[in-house]
Coordinates of C-alpha atoms in Angstrom, one line a residue:
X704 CA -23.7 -17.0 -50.1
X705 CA -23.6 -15.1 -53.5
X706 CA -24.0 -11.5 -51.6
X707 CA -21.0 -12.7 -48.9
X708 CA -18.7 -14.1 -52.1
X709 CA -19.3 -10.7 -54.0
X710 CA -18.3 -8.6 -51.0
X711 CA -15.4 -10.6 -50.4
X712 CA -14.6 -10.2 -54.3
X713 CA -15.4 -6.2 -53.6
X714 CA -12.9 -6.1 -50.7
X715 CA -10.1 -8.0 -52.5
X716 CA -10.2 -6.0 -55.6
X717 CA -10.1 -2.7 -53.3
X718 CA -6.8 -4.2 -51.4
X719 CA -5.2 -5.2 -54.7
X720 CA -5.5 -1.7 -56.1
X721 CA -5.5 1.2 -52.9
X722 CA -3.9 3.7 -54.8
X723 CA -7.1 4.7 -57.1
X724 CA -8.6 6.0 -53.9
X725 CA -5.8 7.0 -51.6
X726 CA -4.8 10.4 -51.1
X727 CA -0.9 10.7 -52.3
X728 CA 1.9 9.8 -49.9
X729 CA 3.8 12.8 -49.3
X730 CA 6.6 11.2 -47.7
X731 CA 8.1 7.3 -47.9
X732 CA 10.7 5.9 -45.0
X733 CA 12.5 3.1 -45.7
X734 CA 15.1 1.1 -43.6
X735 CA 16.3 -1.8 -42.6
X736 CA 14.0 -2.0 -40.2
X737 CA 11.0 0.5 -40.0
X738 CA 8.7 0.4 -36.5
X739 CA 5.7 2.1 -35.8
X740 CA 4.5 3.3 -32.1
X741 CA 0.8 4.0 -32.1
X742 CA 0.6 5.6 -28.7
X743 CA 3.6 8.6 -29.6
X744 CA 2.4 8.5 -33.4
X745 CA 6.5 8.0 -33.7
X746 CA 8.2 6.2 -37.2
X747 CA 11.8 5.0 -36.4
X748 CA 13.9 3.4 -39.5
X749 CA 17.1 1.6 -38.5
X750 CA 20.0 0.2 -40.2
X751 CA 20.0 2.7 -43.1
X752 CA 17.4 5.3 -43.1
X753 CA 16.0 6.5 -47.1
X754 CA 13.4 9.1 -47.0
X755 CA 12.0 10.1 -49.8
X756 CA 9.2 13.5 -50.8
X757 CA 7.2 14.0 -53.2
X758 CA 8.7 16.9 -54.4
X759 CA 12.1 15.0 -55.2
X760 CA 13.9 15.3 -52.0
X761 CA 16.1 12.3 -50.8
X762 CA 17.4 12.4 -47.9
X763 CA 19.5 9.1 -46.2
X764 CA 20.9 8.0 -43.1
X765 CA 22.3 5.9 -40.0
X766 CA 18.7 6.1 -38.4
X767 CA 15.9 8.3 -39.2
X768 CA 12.8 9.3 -36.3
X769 CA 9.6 10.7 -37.9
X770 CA 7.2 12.3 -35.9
X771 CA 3.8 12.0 -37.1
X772 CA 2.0 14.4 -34.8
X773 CA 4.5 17.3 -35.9
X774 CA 5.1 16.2 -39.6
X775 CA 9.2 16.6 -39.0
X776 CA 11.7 14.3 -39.8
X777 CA 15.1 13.3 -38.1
X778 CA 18.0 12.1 -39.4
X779 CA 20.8 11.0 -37.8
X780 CA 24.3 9.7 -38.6
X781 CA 26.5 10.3 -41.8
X782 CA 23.0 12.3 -42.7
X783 CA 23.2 13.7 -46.5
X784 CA 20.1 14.9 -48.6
X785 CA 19.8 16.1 -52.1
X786 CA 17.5 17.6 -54.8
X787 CA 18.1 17.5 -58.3
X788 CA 21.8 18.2 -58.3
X789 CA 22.2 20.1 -54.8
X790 CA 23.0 18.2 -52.4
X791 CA 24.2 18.7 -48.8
X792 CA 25.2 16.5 -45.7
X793 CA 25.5 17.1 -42.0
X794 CA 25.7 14.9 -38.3
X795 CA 21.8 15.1 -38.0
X796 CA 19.3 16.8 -40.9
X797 CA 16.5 17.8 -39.4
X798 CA 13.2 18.0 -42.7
X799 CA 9.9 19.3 -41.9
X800 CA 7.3 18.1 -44.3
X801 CA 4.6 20.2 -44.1
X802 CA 7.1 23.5 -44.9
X803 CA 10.4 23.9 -46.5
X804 CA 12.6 24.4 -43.6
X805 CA 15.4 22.1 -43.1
X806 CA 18.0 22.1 -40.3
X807 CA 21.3 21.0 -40.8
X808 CA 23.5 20.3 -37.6
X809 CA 27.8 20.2 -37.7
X810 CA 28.4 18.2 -34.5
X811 CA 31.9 18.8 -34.5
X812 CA 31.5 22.8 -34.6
X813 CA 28.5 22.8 -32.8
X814 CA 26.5 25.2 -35.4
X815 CA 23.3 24.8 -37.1
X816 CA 22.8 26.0 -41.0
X817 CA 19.1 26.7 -42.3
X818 CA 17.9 26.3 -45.6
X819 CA 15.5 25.3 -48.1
X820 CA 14.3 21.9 -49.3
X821 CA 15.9 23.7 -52.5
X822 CA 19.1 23.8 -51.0
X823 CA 19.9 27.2 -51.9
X824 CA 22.4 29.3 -49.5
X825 CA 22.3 28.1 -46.2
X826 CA 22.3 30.7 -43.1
X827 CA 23.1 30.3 -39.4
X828 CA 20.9 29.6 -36.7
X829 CA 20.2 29.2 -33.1
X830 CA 20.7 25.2 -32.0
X831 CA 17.3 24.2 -31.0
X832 CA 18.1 21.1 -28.8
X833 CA 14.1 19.9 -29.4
X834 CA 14.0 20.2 -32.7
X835 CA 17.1 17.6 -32.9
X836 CA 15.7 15.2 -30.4
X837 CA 15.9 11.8 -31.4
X838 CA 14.0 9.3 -28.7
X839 CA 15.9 6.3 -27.3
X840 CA 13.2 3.7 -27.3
X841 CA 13.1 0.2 -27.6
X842 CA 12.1 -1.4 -30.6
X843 CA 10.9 -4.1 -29.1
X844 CA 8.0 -2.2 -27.6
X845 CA 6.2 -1.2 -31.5
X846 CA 2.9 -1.9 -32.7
X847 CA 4.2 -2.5 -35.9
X848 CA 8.0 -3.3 -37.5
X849 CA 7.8 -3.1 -41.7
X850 CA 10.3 -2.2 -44.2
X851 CA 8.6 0.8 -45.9
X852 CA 6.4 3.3 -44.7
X853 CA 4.3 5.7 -46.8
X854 CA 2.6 8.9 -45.0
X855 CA -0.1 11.6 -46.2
X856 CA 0.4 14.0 -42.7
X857 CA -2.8 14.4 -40.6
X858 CA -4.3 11.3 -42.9
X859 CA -1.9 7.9 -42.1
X860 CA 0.5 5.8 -42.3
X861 CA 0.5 2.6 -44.6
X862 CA 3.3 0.2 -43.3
X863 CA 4.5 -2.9 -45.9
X864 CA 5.3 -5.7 -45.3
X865 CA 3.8 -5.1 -41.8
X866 CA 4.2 -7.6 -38.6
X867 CA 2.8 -7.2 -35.6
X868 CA 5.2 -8.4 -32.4
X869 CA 3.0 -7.8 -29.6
X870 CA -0.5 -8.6 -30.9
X871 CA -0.9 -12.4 -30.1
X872 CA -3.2 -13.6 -32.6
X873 CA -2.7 -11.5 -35.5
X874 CA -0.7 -12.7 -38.9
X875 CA 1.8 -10.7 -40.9
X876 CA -0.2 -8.6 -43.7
X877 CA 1.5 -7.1 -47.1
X878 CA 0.2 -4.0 -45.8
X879 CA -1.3 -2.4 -43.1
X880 CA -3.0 1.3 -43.2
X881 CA -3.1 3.2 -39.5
X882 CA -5.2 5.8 -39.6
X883 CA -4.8 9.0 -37.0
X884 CA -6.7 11.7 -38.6
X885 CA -8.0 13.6 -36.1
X886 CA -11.7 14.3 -37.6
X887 CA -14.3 13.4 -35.0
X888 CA -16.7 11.9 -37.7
X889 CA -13.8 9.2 -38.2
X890 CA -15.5 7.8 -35.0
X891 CA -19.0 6.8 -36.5
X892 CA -20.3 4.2 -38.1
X893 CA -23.0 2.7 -40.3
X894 CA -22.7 -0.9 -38.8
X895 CA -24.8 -2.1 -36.3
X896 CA -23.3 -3.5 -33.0
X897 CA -20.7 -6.6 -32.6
X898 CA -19.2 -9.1 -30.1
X899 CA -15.9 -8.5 -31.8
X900 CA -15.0 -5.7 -35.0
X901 CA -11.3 -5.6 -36.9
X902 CA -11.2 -2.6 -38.9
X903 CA -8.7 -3.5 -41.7
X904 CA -7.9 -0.1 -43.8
X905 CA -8.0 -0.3 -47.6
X906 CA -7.1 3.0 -48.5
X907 CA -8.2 6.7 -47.0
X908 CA -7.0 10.6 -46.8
X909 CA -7.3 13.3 -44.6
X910 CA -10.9 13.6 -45.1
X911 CA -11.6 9.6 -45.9
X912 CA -11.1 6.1 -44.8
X913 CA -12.5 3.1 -46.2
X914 CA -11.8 0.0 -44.1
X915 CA -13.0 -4.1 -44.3
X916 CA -14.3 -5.0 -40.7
X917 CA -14.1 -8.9 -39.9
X918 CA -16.7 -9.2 -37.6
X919 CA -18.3 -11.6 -35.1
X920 CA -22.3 -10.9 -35.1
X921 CA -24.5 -12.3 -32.3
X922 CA -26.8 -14.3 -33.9
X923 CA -25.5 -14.8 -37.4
X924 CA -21.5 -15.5 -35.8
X925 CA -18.8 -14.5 -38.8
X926 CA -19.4 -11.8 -41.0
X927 CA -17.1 -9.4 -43.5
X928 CA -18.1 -5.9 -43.9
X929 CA -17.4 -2.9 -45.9
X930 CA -17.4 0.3 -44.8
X931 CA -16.6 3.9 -46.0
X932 CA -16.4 6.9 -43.8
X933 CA -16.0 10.7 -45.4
X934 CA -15.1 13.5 -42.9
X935 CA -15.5 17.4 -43.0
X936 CA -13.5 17.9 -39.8
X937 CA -15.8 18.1 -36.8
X938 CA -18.7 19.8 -38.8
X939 CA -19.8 17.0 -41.1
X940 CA -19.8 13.1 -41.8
X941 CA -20.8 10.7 -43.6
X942 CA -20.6 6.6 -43.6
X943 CA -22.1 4.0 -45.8
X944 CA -21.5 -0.2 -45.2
X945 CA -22.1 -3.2 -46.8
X946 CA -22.5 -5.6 -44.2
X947 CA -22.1 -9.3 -45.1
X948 CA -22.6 -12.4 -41.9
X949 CA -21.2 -16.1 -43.6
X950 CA -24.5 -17.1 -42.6
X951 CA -27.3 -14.7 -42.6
X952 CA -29.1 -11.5 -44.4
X953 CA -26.8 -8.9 -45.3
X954 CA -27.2 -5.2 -44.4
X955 CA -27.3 -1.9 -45.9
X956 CA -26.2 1.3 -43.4
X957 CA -26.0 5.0 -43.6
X958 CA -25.4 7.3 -41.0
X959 CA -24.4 11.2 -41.8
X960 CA -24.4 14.3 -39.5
X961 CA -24.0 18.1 -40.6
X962 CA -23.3 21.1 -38.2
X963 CA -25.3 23.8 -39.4
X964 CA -23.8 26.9 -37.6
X965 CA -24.2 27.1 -33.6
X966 CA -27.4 26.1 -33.2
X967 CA -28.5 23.2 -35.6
X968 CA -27.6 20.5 -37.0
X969 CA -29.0 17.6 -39.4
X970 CA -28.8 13.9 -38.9
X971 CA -29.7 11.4 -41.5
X972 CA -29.4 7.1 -41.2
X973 CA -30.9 4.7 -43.2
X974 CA -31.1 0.3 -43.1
X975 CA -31.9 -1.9 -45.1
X976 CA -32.3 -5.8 -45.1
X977 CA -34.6 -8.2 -46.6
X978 CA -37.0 -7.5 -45.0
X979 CA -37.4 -3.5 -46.4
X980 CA -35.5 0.2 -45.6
X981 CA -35.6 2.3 -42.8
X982 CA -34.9 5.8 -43.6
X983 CA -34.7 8.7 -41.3
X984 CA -33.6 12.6 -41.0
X985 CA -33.7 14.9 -38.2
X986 CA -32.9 18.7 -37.6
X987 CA -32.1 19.3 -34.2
X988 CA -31.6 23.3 -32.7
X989 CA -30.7 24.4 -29.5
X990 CA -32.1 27.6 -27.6
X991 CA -29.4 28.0 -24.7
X992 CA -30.5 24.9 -22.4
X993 CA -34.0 24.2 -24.6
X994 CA -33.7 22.9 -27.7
X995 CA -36.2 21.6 -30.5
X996 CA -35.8 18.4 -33.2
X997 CA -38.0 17.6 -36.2
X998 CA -37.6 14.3 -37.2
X999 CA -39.3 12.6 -40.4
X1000 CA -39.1 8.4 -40.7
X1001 CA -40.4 6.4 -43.8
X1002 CA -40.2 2.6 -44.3
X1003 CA -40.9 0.6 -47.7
X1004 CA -43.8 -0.7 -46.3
X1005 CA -45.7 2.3 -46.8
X1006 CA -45.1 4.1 -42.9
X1007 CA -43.8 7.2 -42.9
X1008 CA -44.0 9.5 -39.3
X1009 CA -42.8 13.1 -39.2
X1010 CA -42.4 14.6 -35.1
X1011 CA -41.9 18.0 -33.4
X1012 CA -40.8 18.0 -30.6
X1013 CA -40.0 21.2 -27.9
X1014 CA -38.2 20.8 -24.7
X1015 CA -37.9 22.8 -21.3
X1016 CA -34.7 23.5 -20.2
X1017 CA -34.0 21.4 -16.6
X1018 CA -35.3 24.0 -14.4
X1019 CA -35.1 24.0 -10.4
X1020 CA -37.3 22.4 -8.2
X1021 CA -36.3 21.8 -5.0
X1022 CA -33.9 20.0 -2.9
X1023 CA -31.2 19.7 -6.0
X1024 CA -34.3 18.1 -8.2
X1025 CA -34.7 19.5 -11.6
X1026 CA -37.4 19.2 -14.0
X1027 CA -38.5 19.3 -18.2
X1028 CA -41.5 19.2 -20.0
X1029 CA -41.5 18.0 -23.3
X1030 CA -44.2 19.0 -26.1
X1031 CA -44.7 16.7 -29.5
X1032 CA -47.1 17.0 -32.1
X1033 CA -47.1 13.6 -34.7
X1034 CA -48.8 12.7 -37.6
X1035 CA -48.3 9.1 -39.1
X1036 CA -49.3 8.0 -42.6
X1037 CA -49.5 3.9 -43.6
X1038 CA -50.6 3.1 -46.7
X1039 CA -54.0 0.8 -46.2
X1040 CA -55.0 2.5 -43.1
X1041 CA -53.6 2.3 -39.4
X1042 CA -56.1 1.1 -38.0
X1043 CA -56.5 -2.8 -39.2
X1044 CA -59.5 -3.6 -36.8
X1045 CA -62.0 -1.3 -38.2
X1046 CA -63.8 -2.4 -41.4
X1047 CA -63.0 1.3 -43.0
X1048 CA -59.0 1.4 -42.1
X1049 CA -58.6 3.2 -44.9
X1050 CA -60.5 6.1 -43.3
X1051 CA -57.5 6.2 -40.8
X1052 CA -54.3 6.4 -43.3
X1053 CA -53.1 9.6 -41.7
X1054 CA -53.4 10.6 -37.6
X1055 CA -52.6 13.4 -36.2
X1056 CA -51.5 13.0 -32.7
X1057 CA -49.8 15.6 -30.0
X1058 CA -48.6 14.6 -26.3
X1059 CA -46.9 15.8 -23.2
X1060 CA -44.1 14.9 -21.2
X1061 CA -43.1 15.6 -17.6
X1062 CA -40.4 14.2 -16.1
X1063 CA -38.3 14.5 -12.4
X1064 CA -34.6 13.8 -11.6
X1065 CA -33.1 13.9 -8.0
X1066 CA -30.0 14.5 -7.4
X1067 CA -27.3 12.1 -6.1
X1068 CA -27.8 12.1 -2.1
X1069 CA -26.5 10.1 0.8
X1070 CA -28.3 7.6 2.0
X1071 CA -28.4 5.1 5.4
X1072 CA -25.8 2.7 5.4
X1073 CA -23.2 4.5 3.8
X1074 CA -24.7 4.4 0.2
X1075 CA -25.9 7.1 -2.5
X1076 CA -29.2 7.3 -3.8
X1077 CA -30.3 8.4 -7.1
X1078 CA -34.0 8.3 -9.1
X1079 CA -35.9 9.6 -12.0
X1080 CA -39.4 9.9 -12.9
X1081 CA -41.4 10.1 -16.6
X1082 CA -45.2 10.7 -16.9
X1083 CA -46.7 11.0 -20.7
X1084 CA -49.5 10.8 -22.6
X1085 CA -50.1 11.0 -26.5
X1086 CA -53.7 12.5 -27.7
X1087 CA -54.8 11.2 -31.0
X1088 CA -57.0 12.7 -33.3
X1089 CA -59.8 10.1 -32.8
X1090 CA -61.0 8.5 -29.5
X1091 CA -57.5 7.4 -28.2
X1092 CA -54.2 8.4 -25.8
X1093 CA -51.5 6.2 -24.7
X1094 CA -50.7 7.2 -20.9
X1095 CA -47.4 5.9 -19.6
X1096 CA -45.7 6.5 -16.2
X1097 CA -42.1 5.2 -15.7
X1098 CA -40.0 5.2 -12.3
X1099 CA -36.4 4.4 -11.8
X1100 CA -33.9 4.6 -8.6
X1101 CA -30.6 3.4 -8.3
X1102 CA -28.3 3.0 -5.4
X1103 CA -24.3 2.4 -4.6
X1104 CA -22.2 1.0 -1.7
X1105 CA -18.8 1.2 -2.0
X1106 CA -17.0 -0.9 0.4
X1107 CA -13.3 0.0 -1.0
X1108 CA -11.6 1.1 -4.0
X1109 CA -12.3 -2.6 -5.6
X1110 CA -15.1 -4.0 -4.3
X1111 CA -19.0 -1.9 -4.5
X1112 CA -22.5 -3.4 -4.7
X1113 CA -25.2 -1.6 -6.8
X1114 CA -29.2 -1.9 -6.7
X1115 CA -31.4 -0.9 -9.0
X1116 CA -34.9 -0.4 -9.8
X1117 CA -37.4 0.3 -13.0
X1118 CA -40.8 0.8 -13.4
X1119 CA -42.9 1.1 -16.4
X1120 CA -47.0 1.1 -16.2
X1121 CA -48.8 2.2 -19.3
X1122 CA -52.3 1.9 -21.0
X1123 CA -53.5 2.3 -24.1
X1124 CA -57.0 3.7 -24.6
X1125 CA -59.8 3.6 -26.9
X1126 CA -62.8 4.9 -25.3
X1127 CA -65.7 2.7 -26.1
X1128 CA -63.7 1.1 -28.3
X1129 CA -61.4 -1.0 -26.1
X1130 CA -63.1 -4.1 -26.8
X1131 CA -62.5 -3.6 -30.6
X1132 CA -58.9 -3.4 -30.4
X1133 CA -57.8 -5.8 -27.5
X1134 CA -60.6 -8.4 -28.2
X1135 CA -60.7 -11.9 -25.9
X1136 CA -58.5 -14.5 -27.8
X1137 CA -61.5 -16.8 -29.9
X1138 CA -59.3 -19.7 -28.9
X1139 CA -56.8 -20.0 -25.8
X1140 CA -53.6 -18.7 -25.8
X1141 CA -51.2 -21.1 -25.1
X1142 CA -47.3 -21.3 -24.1
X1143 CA -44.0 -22.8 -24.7
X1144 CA -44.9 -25.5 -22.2
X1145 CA -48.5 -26.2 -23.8
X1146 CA -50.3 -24.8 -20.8
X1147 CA -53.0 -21.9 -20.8
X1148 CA -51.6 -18.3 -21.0
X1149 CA -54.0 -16.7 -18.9
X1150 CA -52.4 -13.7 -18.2
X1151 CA -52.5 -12.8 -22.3
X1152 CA -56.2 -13.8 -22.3
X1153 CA -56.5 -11.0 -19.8
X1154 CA -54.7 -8.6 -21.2
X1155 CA -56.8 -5.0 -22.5
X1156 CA -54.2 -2.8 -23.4
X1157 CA -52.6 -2.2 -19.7
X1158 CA -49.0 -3.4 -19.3
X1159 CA -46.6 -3.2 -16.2
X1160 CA -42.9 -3.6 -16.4
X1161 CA -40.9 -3.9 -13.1
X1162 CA -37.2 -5.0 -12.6
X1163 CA -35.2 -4.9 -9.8
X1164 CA -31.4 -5.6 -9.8
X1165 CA -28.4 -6.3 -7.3
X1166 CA -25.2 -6.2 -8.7
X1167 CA -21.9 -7.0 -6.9
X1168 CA -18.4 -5.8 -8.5
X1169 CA -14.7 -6.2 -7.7
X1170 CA -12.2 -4.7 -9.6
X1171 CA -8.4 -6.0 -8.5
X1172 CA -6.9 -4.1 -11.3
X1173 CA -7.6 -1.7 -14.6
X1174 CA -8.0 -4.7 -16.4
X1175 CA -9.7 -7.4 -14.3
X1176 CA -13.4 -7.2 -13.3
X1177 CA -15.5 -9.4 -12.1
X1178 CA -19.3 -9.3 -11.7
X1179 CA -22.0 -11.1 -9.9
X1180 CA -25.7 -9.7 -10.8
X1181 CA -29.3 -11.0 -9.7
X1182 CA -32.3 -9.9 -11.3
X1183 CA -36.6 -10.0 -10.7
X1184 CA -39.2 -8.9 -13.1
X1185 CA -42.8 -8.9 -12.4
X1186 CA -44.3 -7.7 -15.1
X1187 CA -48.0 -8.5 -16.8
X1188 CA -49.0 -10.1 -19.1
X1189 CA -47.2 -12.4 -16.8
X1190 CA -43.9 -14.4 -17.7
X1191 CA -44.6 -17.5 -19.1
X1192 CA -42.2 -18.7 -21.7
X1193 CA -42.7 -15.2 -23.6
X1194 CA -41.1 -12.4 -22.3
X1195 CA -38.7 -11.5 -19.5
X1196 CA -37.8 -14.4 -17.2
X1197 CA -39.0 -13.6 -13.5
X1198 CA -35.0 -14.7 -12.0
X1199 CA -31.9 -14.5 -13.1
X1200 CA -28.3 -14.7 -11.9
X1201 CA -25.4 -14.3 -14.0
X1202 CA -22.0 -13.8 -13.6
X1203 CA -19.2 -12.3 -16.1
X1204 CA -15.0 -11.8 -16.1
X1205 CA -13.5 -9.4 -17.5
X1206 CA -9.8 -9.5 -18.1
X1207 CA -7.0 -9.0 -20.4
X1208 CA -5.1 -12.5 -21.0
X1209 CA -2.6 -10.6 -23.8
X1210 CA -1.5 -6.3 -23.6
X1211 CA -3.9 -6.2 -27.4
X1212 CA -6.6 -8.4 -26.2
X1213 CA -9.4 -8.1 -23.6
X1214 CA -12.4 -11.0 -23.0
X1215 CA -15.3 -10.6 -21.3
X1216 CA -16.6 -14.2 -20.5
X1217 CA -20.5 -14.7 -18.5
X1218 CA -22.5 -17.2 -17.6
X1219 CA -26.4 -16.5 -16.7
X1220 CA -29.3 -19.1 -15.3
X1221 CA -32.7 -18.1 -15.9
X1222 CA -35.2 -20.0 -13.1
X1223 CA -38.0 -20.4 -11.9
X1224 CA -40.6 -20.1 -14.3
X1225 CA -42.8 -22.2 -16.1
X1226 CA -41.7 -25.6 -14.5
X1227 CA -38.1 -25.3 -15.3
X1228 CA -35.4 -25.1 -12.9
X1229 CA -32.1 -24.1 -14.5
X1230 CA -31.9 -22.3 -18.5
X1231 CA -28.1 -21.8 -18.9
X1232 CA -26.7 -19.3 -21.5
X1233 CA -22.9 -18.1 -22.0
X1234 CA -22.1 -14.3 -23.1
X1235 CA -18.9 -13.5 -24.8
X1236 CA -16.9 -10.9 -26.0
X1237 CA -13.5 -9.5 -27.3
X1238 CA -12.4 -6.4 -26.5
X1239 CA -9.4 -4.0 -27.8

């Protein structure tokens, strides 16, 4: 409770004072009425338009439009602006923020005068009827309706006070920041996954955003998290958060990325929790269609791996199938040894290991019935540099009927089989249990007792969809594992049906509601479970 109260401390003192990190506004809009349009990045101010530049300009109106994706400013209506002691007025002033230009229009005459910001000697020009457009919307229809609006172009847009009148759900706020900078990097994040995330935005620029998420975790439920993003355009990012659940561990996150010219880039993350840090950076290069990534992982509890790995291009093989080969060479380092079963672990703190990879992909074909088949397949095996390799060979098809545009059933099928061998040694590592194995239920597990290292993982799937609309779905999916060691009470149920909506009950809210039985296993009929989620 101490680490959740300081963050929330943290994220109220860095609402109650945005301006030490924000990037200056270079414009403010004020009106009457002020409404934002997230989809057209449009600003409309109503009943008395004042906008206001940093460089001293002040321009009013009847109505002003502000069009975010072309930094340029409309006014309309008894339109006047000023600097210092020049002033000028006009039917529609037409201000483009990120030059000097400005447009003035004389309705009556029909001309248009160009000048300066400075107002100096005006000239004629050509009447650009796009330049003077002014939308006819209805306010009704905005994301957002405020009194004030303060913009950094290509950054955002912080709106105050700041109501929302078609998000059901959400409250007024003194101030809301919308963020549209365009930097891809803006998309990451260091937080792991949610059931439902509300970015809230503190304060950002064009290469910046920090935001408070209130989030809803599976597992812990509520949480409040911090996180702050910094963008080099498309080339570069970085983002570090503070993750806080009402009840639970909190967690550390760092994710960054760094284009390093045409061919490689650099990827770093990191997590930590109470339970230690996970750190991790890779190079990645690509060779036309082949490509290569070193990767080097450490933990605070003394394991650290590095990897090289070099990949084939997909290369023909026949009928439309392609294959890659894959070539890694390893070596893994734990403090104390690797090894725990040996008496002289300590012998074994660093391996060396190398392995191969070969894997198949068909294409897409047509199949009986009217359906379309698809499969892949993986064979592997790591060398070490003492008596063992780990072999593995992994299958997977998949299959689709569609019967019409809203209604198609899928099948689907995976296969895992691998083994892990230590020649003459087996015995040492996968010993028989001293004392029997027993599960949930309090009965034998033999299937664990006869477990050497050799495990099999098989699922098959049928899924049924229908889709009346964009927004609706509904799903109805069984699923059968056989796997060994054999279910019972640990690890993947052997049946399963489950069902899930998915619709949008309000235009800013989507649900996705499911309901899955797990049967048949270990003397129990029926294990129910709900799923849920909220969507954007």
């Amino acid at each position: 409770m101490r680490r959740t109260a300081a963050a929330f401390a943290v994220a109220l003192c860095a609402a109650a004072w945005p301006g030490a990190a924000s990037a200056r506004a270079a414009a403010t809009l004020e009106g009457g009425s002020v409404v934002f349009f997230s989809d057209t990045l449009a600003l409309f101010a109503r009943d008395g338009a004042a906008l206001a530049l940093a460089d001293g300009t002040r321009a009013h109106a009847d109505a002003a439009y502000l069009d975010l994706k072309t930094d340029r400013a409309v006014l309309a209506g008894h339109a006047r602006i000023a600097r210092g002691a020049a002033n000028a007025s006009a039917d529609a002033i037409v201000i483009e923020l990120d030059t000097s230009r400005v447009d003035l229009l004389d309705a009556r005459n029909a001309t248009v005068t160009q000048t300066t910001r400075a107002l100096d000697a005006a000239k004629p020009a050509e009447f650009d009827a796009q330049r003077f457009t002014f939308p006819d919307v209805e306010d009704r229809g905005a994301f957002i309706r405020a009194k004030h609006a303060a913009i950094v172009p290509h950054a955002d847009v912080r709106l105050s006070p700041a109501t929302f009148p078609n998000s059901v759900g959400s409250v007024p706020v003194p101030s809301y920041l919308y963020t549209y900078a365009t930097g891809a990097g803006f998309a990451s994040s260091a937080l792991s996954g949610a059931t439902f995330d509300q970015p809230y935005g503190l304060w950002g620029s064009p290469n910046s955003l920090t935001a408070l998420h209130a989030r809803w975790e599976s597992g812990p439920g509520a949480a409040l998290a911090l996180q702050q993003q910094f963008v080099s355009g498309d080339d570069a990012f970085a983002a570090l958060s503070f993750d806080a659940p009402l009840h639970g561990y909190t967690v550390r996150g760092f994710n960054g990325y760094r284009r390093l010219g045409a061919r490689y880039t650099a990827v770093a993350d990191a997590t930590g929790t109470i339970f230690g840090t996970v750190m991790h950076g890779g190079l990645t290069a690509a060779f036309g269609a082949a490509g290569a990534r070193l990767d080097y992982t450490r933990t605070s509890g003394g394991f650290s791996k590095l990897d090289f790995a070099l990949r084939t291009p997909d290369r023909p093989l026949f009928g439309g199938a392609t294959w890659r080969l894959t070539g890694d060479l390893g070596y893994d380092a734990q403090r104390g040894g690797l090894l725990t079963q040996l008496p002289d672990a300590r012998s074994y703190a660093t391996v060396w290991r190398h392995g191969l990879d070969f894997s198949v992909a068909t294409p897409v074909v047509r199949a009986p019935l009217g359906t379309t088949l698809s499969s892949t397949f993986d064979v592997q095996r790591t060398w070490y540099a003492f008596p063992h390799h780990f072999d593995q060979f992994g299958a997977t098809a998949f299959a689709t009927k569609t019967f019409s545009r809203k209604v198609s059933l899928f099948a689907g099928y995976q296969g895992t089989w691998n083994a892990d061998v230590y020649p003459n040694a087996q015995a040492i590592f996968y010993p028989s249990p001293s004392t029997p194995i027993l599960t949930p239920d309090g009965t034998p597990y033999y299937g664990y007792a006869a477990f050497t290292g050799a495990k099999t993982f098989r699922l098959q799937n049928l899924t049924l969809q229908v889709t009346p609309d964009a927004n609706t779905a509904y799903r109805l999916t069984l699923t059968h594992t056989a796997d060994f060691p054999q279910f019972n009470g640990y690890g993947r149920p052997q049946w399963e049906i489950g069902g899930d909506v998915r619709f949008r009950p309000f235009p800013n809210i989507g649900l996705d509601v499911g309901r899955a039985y797990d049967f048949a296993w270990g003397g129990t009929r029926w294990v129910p479970r709900w799923s849920f989620a909220i969507t954007p």
